[in-house]
CSV table of C-alpha atoms in Angstrom, one decimal:
chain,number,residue,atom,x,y,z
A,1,UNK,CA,-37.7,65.7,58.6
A,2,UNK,CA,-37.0,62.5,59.6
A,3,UNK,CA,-38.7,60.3,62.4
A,4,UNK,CA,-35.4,59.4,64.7
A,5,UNK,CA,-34.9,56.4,66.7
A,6,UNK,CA,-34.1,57.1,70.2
A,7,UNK,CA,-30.5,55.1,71.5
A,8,UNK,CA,-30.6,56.5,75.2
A,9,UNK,CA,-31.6,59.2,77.7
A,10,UNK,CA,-30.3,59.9,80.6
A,11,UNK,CA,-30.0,62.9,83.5
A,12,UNK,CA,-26.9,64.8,83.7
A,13,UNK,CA,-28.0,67.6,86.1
A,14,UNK,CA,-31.3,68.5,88.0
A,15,UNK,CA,-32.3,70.1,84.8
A,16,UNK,CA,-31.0,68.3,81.6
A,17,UNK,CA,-31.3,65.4,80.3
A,18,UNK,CA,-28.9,63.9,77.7
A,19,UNK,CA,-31.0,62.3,74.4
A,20,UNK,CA,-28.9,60.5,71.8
A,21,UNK,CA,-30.9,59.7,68.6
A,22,UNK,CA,-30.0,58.5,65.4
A,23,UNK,CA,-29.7,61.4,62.6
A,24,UNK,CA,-28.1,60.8,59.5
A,25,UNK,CA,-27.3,63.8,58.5
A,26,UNK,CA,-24.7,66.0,60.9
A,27,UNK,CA,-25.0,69.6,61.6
A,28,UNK,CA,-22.8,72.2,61.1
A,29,UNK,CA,-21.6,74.1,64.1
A,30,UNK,CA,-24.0,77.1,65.2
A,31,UNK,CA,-27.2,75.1,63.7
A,32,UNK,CA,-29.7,73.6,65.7
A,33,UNK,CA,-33.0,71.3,65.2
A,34,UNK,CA,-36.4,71.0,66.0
A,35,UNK,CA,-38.5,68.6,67.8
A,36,UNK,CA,-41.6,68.0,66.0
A,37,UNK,CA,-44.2,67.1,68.6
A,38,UNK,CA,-47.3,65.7,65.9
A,39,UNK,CA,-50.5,67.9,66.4
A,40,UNK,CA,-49.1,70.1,69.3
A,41,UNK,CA,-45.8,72.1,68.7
A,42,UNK,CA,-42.5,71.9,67.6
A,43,UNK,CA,-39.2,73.2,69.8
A,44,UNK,CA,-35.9,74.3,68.6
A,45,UNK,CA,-33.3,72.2,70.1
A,46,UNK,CA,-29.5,73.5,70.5
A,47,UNK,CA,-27.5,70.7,69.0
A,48,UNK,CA,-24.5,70.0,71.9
A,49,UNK,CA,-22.6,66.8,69.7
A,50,UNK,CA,-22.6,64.8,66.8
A,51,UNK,CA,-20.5,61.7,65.9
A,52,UNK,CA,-21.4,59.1,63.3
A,53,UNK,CA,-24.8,59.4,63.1
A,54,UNK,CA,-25.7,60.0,66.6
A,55,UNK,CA,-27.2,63.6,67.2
A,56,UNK,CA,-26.7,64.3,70.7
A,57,UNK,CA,-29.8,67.4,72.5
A,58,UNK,CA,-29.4,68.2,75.8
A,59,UNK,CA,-33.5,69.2,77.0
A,60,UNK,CA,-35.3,70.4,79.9
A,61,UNK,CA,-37.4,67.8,82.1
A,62,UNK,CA,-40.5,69.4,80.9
A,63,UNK,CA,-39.3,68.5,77.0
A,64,UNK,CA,-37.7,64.9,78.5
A,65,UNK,CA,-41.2,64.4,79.5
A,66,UNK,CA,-43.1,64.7,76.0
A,67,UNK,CA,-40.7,62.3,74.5
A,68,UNK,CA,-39.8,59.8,77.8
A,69,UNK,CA,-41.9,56.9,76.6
A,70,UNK,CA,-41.4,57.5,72.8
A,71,UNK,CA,-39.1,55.1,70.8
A,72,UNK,CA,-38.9,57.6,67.8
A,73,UNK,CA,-39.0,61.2,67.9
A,74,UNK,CA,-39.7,63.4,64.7
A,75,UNK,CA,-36.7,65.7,64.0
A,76,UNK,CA,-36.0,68.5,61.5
A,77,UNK,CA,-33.1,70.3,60.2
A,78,UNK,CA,-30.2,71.1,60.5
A,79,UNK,CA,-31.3,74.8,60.4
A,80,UNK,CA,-30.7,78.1,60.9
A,81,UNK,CA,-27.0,79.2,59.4
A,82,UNK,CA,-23.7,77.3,60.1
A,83,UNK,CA,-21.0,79.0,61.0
A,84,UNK,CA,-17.6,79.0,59.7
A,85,UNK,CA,-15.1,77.8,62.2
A,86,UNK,CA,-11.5,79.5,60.2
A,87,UNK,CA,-10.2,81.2,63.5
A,88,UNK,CA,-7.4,80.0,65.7
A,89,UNK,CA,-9.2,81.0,68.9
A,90,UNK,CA,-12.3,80.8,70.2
A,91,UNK,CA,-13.5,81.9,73.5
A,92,UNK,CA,-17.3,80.6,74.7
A,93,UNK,CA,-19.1,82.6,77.6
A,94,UNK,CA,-22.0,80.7,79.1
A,95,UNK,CA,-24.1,81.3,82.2
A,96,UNK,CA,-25.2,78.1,84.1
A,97,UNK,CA,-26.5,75.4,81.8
A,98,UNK,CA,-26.8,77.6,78.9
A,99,UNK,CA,-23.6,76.1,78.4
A,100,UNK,CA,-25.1,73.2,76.2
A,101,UNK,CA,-26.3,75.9,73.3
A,102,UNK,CA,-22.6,76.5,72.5
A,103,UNK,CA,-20.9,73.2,73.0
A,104,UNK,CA,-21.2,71.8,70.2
A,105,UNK,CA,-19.5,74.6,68.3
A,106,UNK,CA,-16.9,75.1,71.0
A,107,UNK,CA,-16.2,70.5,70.7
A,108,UNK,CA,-15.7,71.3,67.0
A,109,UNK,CA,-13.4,73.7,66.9
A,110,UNK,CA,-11.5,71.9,69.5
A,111,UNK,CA,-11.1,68.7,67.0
A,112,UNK,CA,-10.1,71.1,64.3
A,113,UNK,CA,-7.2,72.1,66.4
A,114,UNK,CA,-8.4,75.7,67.4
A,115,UNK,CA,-7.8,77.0,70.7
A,116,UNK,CA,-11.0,77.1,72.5
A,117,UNK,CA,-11.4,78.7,75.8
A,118,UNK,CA,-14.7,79.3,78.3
A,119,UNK,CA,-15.6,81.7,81.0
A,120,UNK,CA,-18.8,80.0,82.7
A,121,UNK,CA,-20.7,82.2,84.8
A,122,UNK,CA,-22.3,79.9,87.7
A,123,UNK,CA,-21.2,76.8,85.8
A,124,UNK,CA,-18.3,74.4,85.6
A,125,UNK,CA,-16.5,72.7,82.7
A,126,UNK,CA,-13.7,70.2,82.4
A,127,UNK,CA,-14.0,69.5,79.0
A,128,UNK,CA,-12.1,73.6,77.9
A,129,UNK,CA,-9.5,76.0,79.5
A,130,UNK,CA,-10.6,78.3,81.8
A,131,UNK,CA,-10.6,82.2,80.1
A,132,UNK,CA,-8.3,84.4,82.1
A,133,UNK,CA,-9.4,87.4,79.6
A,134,UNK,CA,-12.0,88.1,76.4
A,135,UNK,CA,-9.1,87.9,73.7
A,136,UNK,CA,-10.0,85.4,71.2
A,137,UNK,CA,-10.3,85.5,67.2
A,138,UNK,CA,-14.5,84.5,67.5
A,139,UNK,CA,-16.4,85.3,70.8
A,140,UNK,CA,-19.8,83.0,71.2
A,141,UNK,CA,-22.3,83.7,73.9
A,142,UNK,CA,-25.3,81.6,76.0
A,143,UNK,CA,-26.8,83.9,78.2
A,144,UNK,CA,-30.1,85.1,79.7
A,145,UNK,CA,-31.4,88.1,77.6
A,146,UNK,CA,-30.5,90.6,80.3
A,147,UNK,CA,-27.2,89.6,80.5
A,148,UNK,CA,-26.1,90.4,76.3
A,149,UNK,CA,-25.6,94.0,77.0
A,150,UNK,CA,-22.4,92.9,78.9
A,151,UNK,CA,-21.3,91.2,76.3
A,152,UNK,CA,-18.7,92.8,73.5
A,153,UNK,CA,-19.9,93.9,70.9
A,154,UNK,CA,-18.0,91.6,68.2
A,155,UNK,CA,-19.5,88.2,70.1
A,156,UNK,CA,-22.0,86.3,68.5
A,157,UNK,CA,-25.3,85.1,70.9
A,158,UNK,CA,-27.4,82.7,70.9
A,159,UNK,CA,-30.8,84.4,70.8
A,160,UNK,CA,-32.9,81.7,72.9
A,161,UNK,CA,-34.8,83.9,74.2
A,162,UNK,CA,-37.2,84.8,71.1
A,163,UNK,CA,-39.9,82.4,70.0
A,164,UNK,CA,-39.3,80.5,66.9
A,165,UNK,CA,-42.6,79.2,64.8
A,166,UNK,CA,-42.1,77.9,61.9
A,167,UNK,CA,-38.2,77.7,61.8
A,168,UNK,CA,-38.0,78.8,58.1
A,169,UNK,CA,-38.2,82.3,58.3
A,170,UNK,CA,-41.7,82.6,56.8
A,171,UNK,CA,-44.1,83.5,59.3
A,172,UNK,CA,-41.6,86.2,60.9
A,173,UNK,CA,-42.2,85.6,64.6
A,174,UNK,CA,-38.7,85.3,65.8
A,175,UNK,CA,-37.5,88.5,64.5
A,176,UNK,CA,-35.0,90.4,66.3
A,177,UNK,CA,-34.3,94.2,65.0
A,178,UNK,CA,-34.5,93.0,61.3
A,179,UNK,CA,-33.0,89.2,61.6
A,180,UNK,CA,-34.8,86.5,61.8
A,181,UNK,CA,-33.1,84.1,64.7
A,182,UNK,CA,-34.2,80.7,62.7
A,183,UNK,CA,-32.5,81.8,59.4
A,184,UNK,CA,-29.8,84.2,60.5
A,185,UNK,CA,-29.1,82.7,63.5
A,186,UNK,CA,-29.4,81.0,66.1
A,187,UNK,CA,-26.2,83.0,66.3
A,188,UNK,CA,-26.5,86.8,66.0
A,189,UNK,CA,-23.9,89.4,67.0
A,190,UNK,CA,-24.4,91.4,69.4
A,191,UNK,CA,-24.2,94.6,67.6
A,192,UNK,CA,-26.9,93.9,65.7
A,193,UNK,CA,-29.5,93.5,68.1
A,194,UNK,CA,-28.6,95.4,71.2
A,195,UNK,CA,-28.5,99.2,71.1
């Protein structure tokens, strides 16, 4: 854990803000962090950049407003479990501003010189190529739980949906059909948790 100073926040839609804090210590793509809020709770936090030093969240206005007036906000991780980006393609579905849970993974693999594609469902992105189809090497999803049936069955999602606790994978509250979303995820395919 380490108690991160806030360099800026700003709005970048009617529902996200953009927080860039200092965190020494980058992330691998597919982890996330938590926001430690002292003596009330702590939220995990989809990672959406990092670039010398600077850990960049992307957070609801109800989050935004816990940590507005703060200077330094406690943070922990990286967690859950990276994944390996050894693929040539990559294509990212997202649905509205779910978007942010994968970007991060999708900028990476773009600087490593893989071809990354997204199909955004009620969202808009200048930043990848448009997906004409769902052929791609690695498949990573953002989308409301009702929506992963429709997803193939090779894809890897971001289970957002289930509540996280301790983000260890001790107290067992964010299991999902035997794996544990803090631990195993935040990424879990699709096989393994719809029927």
């Amino acid at each position: 854990m380490i108690y991160s100073e806030i360099l800026y926040s700003k709005k970048i839609s009617n529902n996200l803000y953009e927080i860039a804090t200092f965190f020494p210590q980058k992330p691998q793509p597919g982890q996330f962090v938590s926001l430690i809020i002292a003596g009330e709770k702590e939220i995990p936090l989809s990672v959406t950049d990092y670039y010398e030093g600077t850990l960049f969240l992307h957070v609801s206005p109800k989050i935004y407003d816990l940590i507005r007036d703060r200077k330094k906000i406690l943070i922990k991780g990286p967690l859950g479990r990276p994944l390996r980006l050894t693929v040539s393609s990559i294509l990212g579905i997202a649905y509205k501003d779910l978007l942010y849970d994968i970007l991060y993974i999708l900028r990476e693999a773009k600087r490593k010189g893989i071809n990354v594609k997204v199909r955004c469902i009620e969202c808009n992105t200048k930043e990848f190529h448009k997906a004409d189809d769902e052929k791609a090497d690695l498949i990573i999803a953002s989308v409301p739980k009702d929506m992963i049936s429709s997803l193939p069955k090779e894809a890897l999602v971001y289970v957002r949906w289930v509540k996280m606790n301790c983000m260890l994978g001790v107290c067992g509250v964010c299991e999902i059909k035997e794996n544990l979303a803090c631990i195993d995820g935040p990424l879990i395919k699709v096989s393994k948790i719809v029927d």
